[in-house]
Tab-separated table of C-alpha atoms in Angstrom:
chain	number	residue	atom	x	y	z
A	13	UNK	CA	-0.002	0.047	-0.025
A	14	UNK	CA	2.815	2.407	0.890
A	15	UNK	CA	4.859	3.816	-1.984
A	16	UNK	CA	7.958	3.170	0.110
A	17	UNK	CA	9.590	-0.318	0.170
A	18	UNK	CA	9.618	-0.569	3.937
A	19	UNK	CA	7.720	1.133	6.731
A	20	UNK	CA	9.000	4.658	7.044
A	21	UNK	CA	7.919	7.964	8.599
A	22	UNK	CA	8.529	9.614	5.174
A	23	UNK	CA	4.737	9.213	4.532
A	24	UNK	CA	4.210	11.878	7.222
A	25	UNK	CA	6.998	14.264	6.139
A	26	UNK	CA	5.788	13.987	2.568
A	27	UNK	CA	2.333	14.995	3.701
A	28	UNK	CA	3.416	18.184	5.470
A	29	UNK	CA	5.871	19.321	2.763
A	30	UNK	CA	4.001	22.372	1.429
A	31	UNK	CA	4.595	24.319	-1.834
A	32	UNK	CA	3.956	28.085	-1.728
A	33	UNK	CA	1.225	29.197	-4.095
A	34	UNK	CA	-0.336	32.479	-5.144
A	35	UNK	CA	-3.222	33.289	-2.821
A	36	UNK	CA	-6.642	33.539	-4.414
A	37	UNK	CA	-8.825	34.329	-1.380
A	38	UNK	CA	-6.714	35.326	1.659
A	39	UNK	CA	-3.169	36.403	2.570
A	40	UNK	CA	-1.007	33.347	1.966
A	41	UNK	CA	-1.474	30.011	0.139
A	42	UNK	CA	0.263	26.601	0.044
A	43	UNK	CA	-0.449	23.303	-1.683
A	44	UNK	CA	0.057	19.783	-0.282
A	45	UNK	CA	-0.713	16.265	-1.454
A	46	UNK	CA	-2.718	13.711	0.455
A	47	UNK	CA	-1.019	10.394	1.090
A	48	UNK	CA	-1.958	6.858	-0.049
A	49	UNK	CA	-4.516	4.904	1.964
A	50	UNK	CA	-6.802	1.988	1.124
A	51	UNK	CA	-10.135	3.760	1.759
A	52	UNK	CA	-12.315	5.788	-0.710
A	53	UNK	CA	-11.216	9.058	0.920
A	54	UNK	CA	-7.941	10.597	2.131
A	55	UNK	CA	-6.833	10.225	5.759
A	56	UNK	CA	-8.129	13.123	7.895
A	57	UNK	CA	-4.853	13.579	9.674
A	58	UNK	CA	-3.408	14.744	6.371
A	59	UNK	CA	-5.769	17.703	6.410
A	60	UNK	CA	-5.208	18.512	10.078
A	61	UNK	CA	-1.403	18.383	9.841
A	62	UNK	CA	-1.238	20.217	6.516
A	63	UNK	CA	-3.467	23.004	7.795
A	64	UNK	CA	-1.289	23.198	10.923
A	65	UNK	CA	1.913	23.414	8.796
A	66	UNK	CA	0.339	26.195	6.622
A	67	UNK	CA	-0.661	28.188	9.727
A	68	UNK	CA	2.798	27.694	11.302
A	69	UNK	CA	4.533	28.896	8.151
A	70	UNK	CA	2.540	32.111	8.353
A	71	UNK	CA	3.810	33.056	11.804
A	72	UNK	CA	7.393	34.401	11.660
A	73	UNK	CA	7.880	36.088	14.996
A	74	UNK	CA	8.707	33.072	17.082
A	75	UNK	CA	5.268	32.342	18.504
A	76	UNK	CA	4.343	28.690	18.908
A	77	UNK	CA	1.085	26.913	17.987
A	78	UNK	CA	-0.834	26.214	21.177
A	79	UNK	CA	-4.302	25.300	19.861
A	80	UNK	CA	-6.304	24.540	16.700
A	81	UNK	CA	-10.012	23.858	16.121
A	82	UNK	CA	-11.329	22.576	12.858
A	83	UNK	CA	-14.203	20.996	10.896
A	84	UNK	CA	-14.079	18.404	8.128
A	85	UNK	CA	-16.467	19.610	5.430
A	86	UNK	CA	-15.998	17.120	2.563
A	87	UNK	CA	-13.932	14.001	1.892
A	88	UNK	CA	-10.612	14.653	0.144
A	89	UNK	CA	-9.287	12.752	-2.854
A	90	UNK	CA	-6.293	10.507	-2.285
A	91	UNK	CA	-2.993	11.503	-3.902
A	92	UNK	CA	-4.375	14.815	-4.957
A	93	UNK	CA	-3.335	18.338	-4.242
A	94	UNK	CA	-5.075	20.395	-1.584
A	95	UNK	CA	-4.787	24.210	-1.625
A	96	UNK	CA	-4.597	25.829	1.833
A	97	UNK	CA	-5.435	29.531	2.055
A	98	UNK	CA	-4.346	31.319	5.250
A	99	UNK	CA	-5.970	34.417	6.597
A	100	UNK	CA	-3.877	36.472	8.974
A	101	UNK	CA	-6.613	37.344	11.483
A	102	UNK	CA	-4.492	38.945	14.186
A	103	UNK	CA	-0.927	39.496	15.217
A	104	UNK	CA	-0.669	40.805	18.778
A	105	UNK	CA	2.308	41.000	21.117
A	106	UNK	CA	1.346	37.827	23.006
A	107	UNK	CA	-0.863	35.921	20.576
A	108	UNK	CA	-1.570	35.503	16.863
A	109	UNK	CA	-4.563	33.908	15.172
A	110	UNK	CA	-4.969	32.353	11.702
A	111	UNK	CA	-7.821	30.961	9.737
A	112	UNK	CA	-6.911	28.155	7.348
A	113	UNK	CA	-9.193	26.789	4.619
A	114	UNK	CA	-8.288	23.750	2.512
A	115	UNK	CA	-9.750	23.534	-1.027
A	116	UNK	CA	-9.890	20.707	-3.586
A	117	UNK	CA	-11.672	21.226	-6.907
A	118	UNK	CA	-12.495	24.695	-5.737
A	119	UNK	CA	-14.559	23.365	-2.880
A	120	UNK	CA	-13.725	23.764	0.824
A	121	UNK	CA	-12.754	20.503	2.515
A	122	UNK	CA	-11.376	21.579	5.860
A	123	UNK	CA	-11.520	24.725	7.862
A	124	UNK	CA	-9.705	25.604	11.089
A	125	UNK	CA	-8.667	28.363	13.423
A	126	UNK	CA	-5.145	28.198	14.863
A	127	UNK	CA	-3.803	30.274	17.768
A	128	UNK	CA	-0.095	30.956	18.509
A	129	UNK	CA	1.467	32.239	21.801
A	130	UNK	CA	4.658	34.047	22.616
A	131	UNK	CA	4.731	32.388	26.093
A	132	UNK	CA	5.283	33.945	29.448
A	133	UNK	CA	6.209	32.888	32.975
A	134	UNK	CA	3.360	31.374	34.910
A	135	UNK	CA	2.224	28.626	37.279
A	136	UNK	CA	2.681	24.994	36.064
A	137	UNK	CA	0.232	22.048	36.378
A	138	UNK	CA	0.850	18.781	34.545
A	139	UNK	CA	-1.914	16.231	34.397
A	140	UNK	CA	-0.878	12.750	35.526
A	141	UNK	CA	-1.208	9.519	33.708
A	142	UNK	CA	-3.940	7.797	35.619
A	143	UNK	CA	-3.463	4.162	34.540
A	144	UNK	CA	-0.165	2.395	34.055
A	145	UNK	CA	0.492	0.642	30.758
A	146	UNK	CA	2.863	-2.165	29.663
A	147	UNK	CA	6.025	-0.869	27.988
A	148	UNK	CA	5.787	-0.846	24.125
A	149	UNK	CA	8.521	-3.416	23.884
A	150	UNK	CA	6.200	-5.899	25.626
A	151	UNK	CA	3.402	-5.396	23.023
A	152	UNK	CA	3.019	-6.648	19.490
A	153	UNK	CA	3.306	-4.211	16.620
A	154	UNK	CA	0.372	-3.923	14.256
A	155	UNK	CA	2.334	-5.955	11.737
A	156	UNK	CA	3.014	-8.744	14.211
A	157	UNK	CA	-0.596	-8.787	15.366
A	158	UNK	CA	-2.010	-8.977	11.833
A	159	UNK	CA	0.477	-11.547	10.559
A	160	UNK	CA	-1.396	-14.664	9.551
A	161	UNK	CA	-4.794	-13.124	10.435
A	162	UNK	CA	-7.790	-12.479	8.143
A	163	UNK	CA	-11.384	-11.564	8.585
A	164	UNK	CA	-14.189	-9.101	8.040
A	165	UNK	CA	-13.624	-6.392	5.416
A	166	UNK	CA	-9.826	-6.507	5.793
A	167	UNK	CA	-8.083	-6.660	2.406
A	168	UNK	CA	-4.503	-7.198	1.417
A	169	UNK	CA	-4.228	-3.425	1.019
A	170	UNK	CA	-5.802	-2.476	4.340
A	171	UNK	CA	-3.659	-5.072	6.101
A	172	UNK	CA	-0.513	-3.595	4.640
A	173	UNK	CA	-1.600	-0.080	5.517
A	174	UNK	CA	-2.408	-0.991	9.138
A	175	UNK	CA	0.850	-2.922	9.418
A	176	UNK	CA	3.284	-0.354	8.019
A	177	UNK	CA	1.750	2.234	5.765
A	178	UNK	CA	0.863	4.946	8.264
A	179	UNK	CA	4.341	6.204	9.095
A	180	UNK	CA	4.149	5.265	12.814
A	181	UNK	CA	4.552	2.024	14.743
A	182	UNK	CA	1.364	1.687	16.840
A	183	UNK	CA	0.915	-0.770	19.747
A	184	UNK	CA	-2.487	-1.019	21.556
A	185	UNK	CA	-3.397	-1.489	25.180
A	186	UNK	CA	-5.337	-3.630	25.919
A	187	UNK	CA	-5.260	-4.860	22.306
A	188	UNK	CA	-6.082	-3.727	18.743
A	189	UNK	CA	-9.530	-3.238	17.244
A	190	UNK	CA	-8.686	-4.150	13.702
A	191	UNK	CA	-10.516	-7.479	13.258
A	192	UNK	CA	-12.093	-7.959	16.594
A	193	UNK	CA	-12.109	-5.852	19.746
A	194	UNK	CA	-9.276	-7.351	21.738
A	195	UNK	CA	-9.703	-7.046	25.471
A	196	UNK	CA	-12.644	-5.728	27.491
A	197	UNK	CA	-15.365	-3.514	25.943
A	198	UNK	CA	-14.336	-0.538	28.058
A	199	UNK	CA	-14.542	3.167	27.056
A	200	UNK	CA	-10.816	3.664	27.167
A	201	UNK	CA	-7.576	2.499	25.640
A	202	UNK	CA	-3.970	3.566	25.073
A	203	UNK	CA	-1.717	3.371	22.081
A	204	UNK	CA	2.061	3.547	22.176
A	205	UNK	CA	3.304	5.219	18.994
A	206	UNK	CA	6.701	6.143	17.443
A	207	UNK	CA	7.824	7.012	13.925
A	208	UNK	CA	9.146	3.941	12.122
A	209	UNK	CA	12.444	5.848	11.549
A	210	UNK	CA	13.813	9.265	12.349
A	211	UNK	CA	11.667	12.165	11.150
A	212	UNK	CA	13.283	13.993	8.162
A	213	UNK	CA	13.581	17.761	7.911
A	214	UNK	CA	10.567	19.476	6.430
A	215	UNK	CA	11.133	22.601	4.284
A	216	UNK	CA	9.652	25.707	5.969
A	217	UNK	CA	9.284	24.157	9.459
A	218	UNK	CA	11.667	23.973	12.324
A	219	UNK	CA	12.145	20.563	13.915
A	220	UNK	CA	9.921	21.654	16.846
A	221	UNK	CA	7.143	22.681	14.389
A	222	UNK	CA	7.590	19.445	12.480
A	223	UNK	CA	7.131	17.529	15.694
A	224	UNK	CA	3.883	19.424	16.450
A	225	UNK	CA	2.634	18.664	13.026
A	226	UNK	CA	3.474	15.005	13.612
A	227	UNK	CA	1.251	14.889	16.645
A	228	UNK	CA	-1.514	16.565	14.660
A	229	UNK	CA	-1.017	14.036	11.946
A	230	UNK	CA	-0.952	10.860	13.943
A	231	UNK	CA	-3.692	11.669	16.465
A	232	UNK	CA	-6.538	11.096	13.993
A	233	UNK	CA	-5.749	7.419	13.315
A	234	UNK	CA	-7.083	6.070	16.596
A	235	UNK	CA	-8.973	8.854	18.353
A	236	UNK	CA	-12.412	7.255	17.710
A	237	UNK	CA	-11.227	3.757	18.668
A	238	UNK	CA	-12.302	3.998	22.369
A	239	UNK	CA	-15.801	4.640	21.097
A	240	UNK	CA	-15.568	1.612	18.709
A	241	UNK	CA	-14.132	-0.465	21.622
A	242	UNK	CA	-17.040	0.237	24.004
A	243	UNK	CA	-19.577	-0.400	21.209
A	244	UNK	CA	-17.817	-3.659	20.117
A	245	UNK	CA	-17.161	-2.399	16.615
A	246	UNK	CA	-13.826	-3.430	15.100
A	247	UNK	CA	-12.595	-1.587	11.999
A	248	UNK	CA	-13.174	-4.704	9.817
A	249	UNK	CA	-16.829	-5.111	10.802
A	250	UNK	CA	-18.928	-5.274	7.614
A	251	UNK	CA	-21.141	-2.204	7.239
A	252	UNK	CA	-19.136	0.016	9.576
A	253	UNK	CA	-18.796	3.619	8.394
A	254	UNK	CA	-16.755	6.265	10.127
A	255	UNK	CA	-15.827	9.847	9.256
A	256	UNK	CA	-14.232	12.708	11.229
A	257	UNK	CA	-16.543	15.650	11.780
A	258	UNK	CA	-14.664	18.157	13.956
A	259	UNK	CA	-11.301	18.223	15.716
A	260	UNK	CA	-9.641	20.223	18.464
A	261	UNK	CA	-6.086	20.098	19.749
A	262	UNK	CA	-4.165	21.880	22.442
A	263	UNK	CA	-0.310	21.765	22.577
A	264	UNK	CA	0.830	22.218	26.180
A	265	UNK	CA	4.554	21.891	25.990
A	266	UNK	CA	7.203	20.698	23.508
A	267	UNK	CA	8.476	17.132	23.342
A	268	UNK	CA	10.624	15.083	20.988
A	269	UNK	CA	9.169	12.563	18.535
A	270	UNK	CA	12.178	10.242	18.549
A	271	UNK	CA	10.979	7.971	21.307
A	272	UNK	CA	7.693	6.209	22.194
A	273	UNK	CA	4.721	8.328	23.195
A	274	UNK	CA	1.639	6.983	24.985
A	275	UNK	CA	-1.658	8.208	23.568
A	276	UNK	CA	-4.207	7.680	26.392
A	277	UNK	CA	-7.794	7.823	24.996
A	278	UNK	CA	-11.353	7.863	26.304
A	279	UNK	CA	-14.775	7.574	24.831
A	280	UNK	CA	-17.000	10.456	26.016
A	281	UNK	CA	-20.269	9.882	24.247
A	282	UNK	CA	-22.027	7.910	21.451
A	283	UNK	CA	-25.433	8.904	20.267
A	284	UNK	CA	-27.393	9.672	17.079
A	285	UNK	CA	-24.721	8.176	14.780
A	286	UNK	CA	-21.851	10.165	16.291
A	287	UNK	CA	-19.119	9.428	18.780
A	288	UNK	CA	-16.831	11.691	20.773
A	289	UNK	CA	-13.374	10.659	21.841
A	290	UNK	CA	-10.646	12.470	23.770
A	291	UNK	CA	-6.895	11.723	23.972
A	292	UNK	CA	-3.724	12.860	25.752
A	293	UNK	CA	-0.152	12.388	24.611
A	294	UNK	CA	2.466	11.536	27.250
A	295	UNK	CA	6.194	10.936	26.944
A	296	UNK	CA	7.610	7.737	28.308
A	297	UNK	CA	8.377	9.555	31.562
A	298	UNK	CA	4.759	10.723	31.823
A	299	UNK	CA	5.154	14.310	30.687
A	300	UNK	CA	1.811	15.505	29.236
A	301	UNK	CA	2.414	17.123	25.798
A	302	UNK	CA	-0.931	17.589	24.107
A	303	UNK	CA	-4.696	16.990	24.377
A	304	UNK	CA	-7.087	16.026	21.577
A	305	UNK	CA	-10.898	15.926	21.183
A	306	UNK	CA	-12.714	14.741	18.115
A	307	UNK	CA	-16.294	13.833	17.173
A	308	UNK	CA	-16.973	11.541	14.206
A	309	UNK	CA	-19.712	9.724	12.370
A	310	UNK	CA	-20.093	6.106	13.538
A	311	UNK	CA	-22.609	3.983	11.568
A	312	UNK	CA	-22.976	0.219	11.912
A	313	UNK	CA	-25.396	-1.688	9.821
């Protein structure tokens, strides 16, 4: 499934490599290409991370991205260019705000507001990781788990994608939800994740900005899984339809992407064909880096 011969994080850095373009609607514009996946539509994390990268490239005074809030309006074509138009809404001494709209075929696909902060001294509180998790070395990779397994709607292409086509090694606690819901039907789970190899430089982004974009990219893969878990709906269940609706993310403090991160997730609600999940990223030594919330369509026939 991946265009690369072996699992590599290059699928992510390819996604957030933007090309400057002449703006048609707002102040700045960039184009980016959605990455291969085995579904009828592009991966939502492409849009989130590409919009974040476009917003970051528009802020040149050293402020850092601390939050973004977006809506998915239409599905994006796979392997096609998306045009991101950036509106410079405000540049203050302490904070700057951007609106980013992604277009494909002249129709808006994704819209978000992104806020940037200069930072200042202040009191510190760091949320604690409430439940211990096995170390990632003790857990099977997605490739190891799926080896020799078949079932449901999983195809050779989707198996290859889950195993190594997403740019990041992912290891589930208590177990994956690919073919069946492994473990108890509880409204929470955790996923250890790490790039398959070292993240490459991205033109126009500092390494710290690239790492923020990596969190924005990878968070969308599994954020609805705690809802699927509690509803006993594995990804390969025939008739299952999911789609991201809206997304919010807060970046609390910087952290490197060269070691395992624990993505602790919870189901908040499921009703009327929608589900809401939240997640928090922690380093291996339990430093809380970022928080995510996302609602999505969940239909099961």
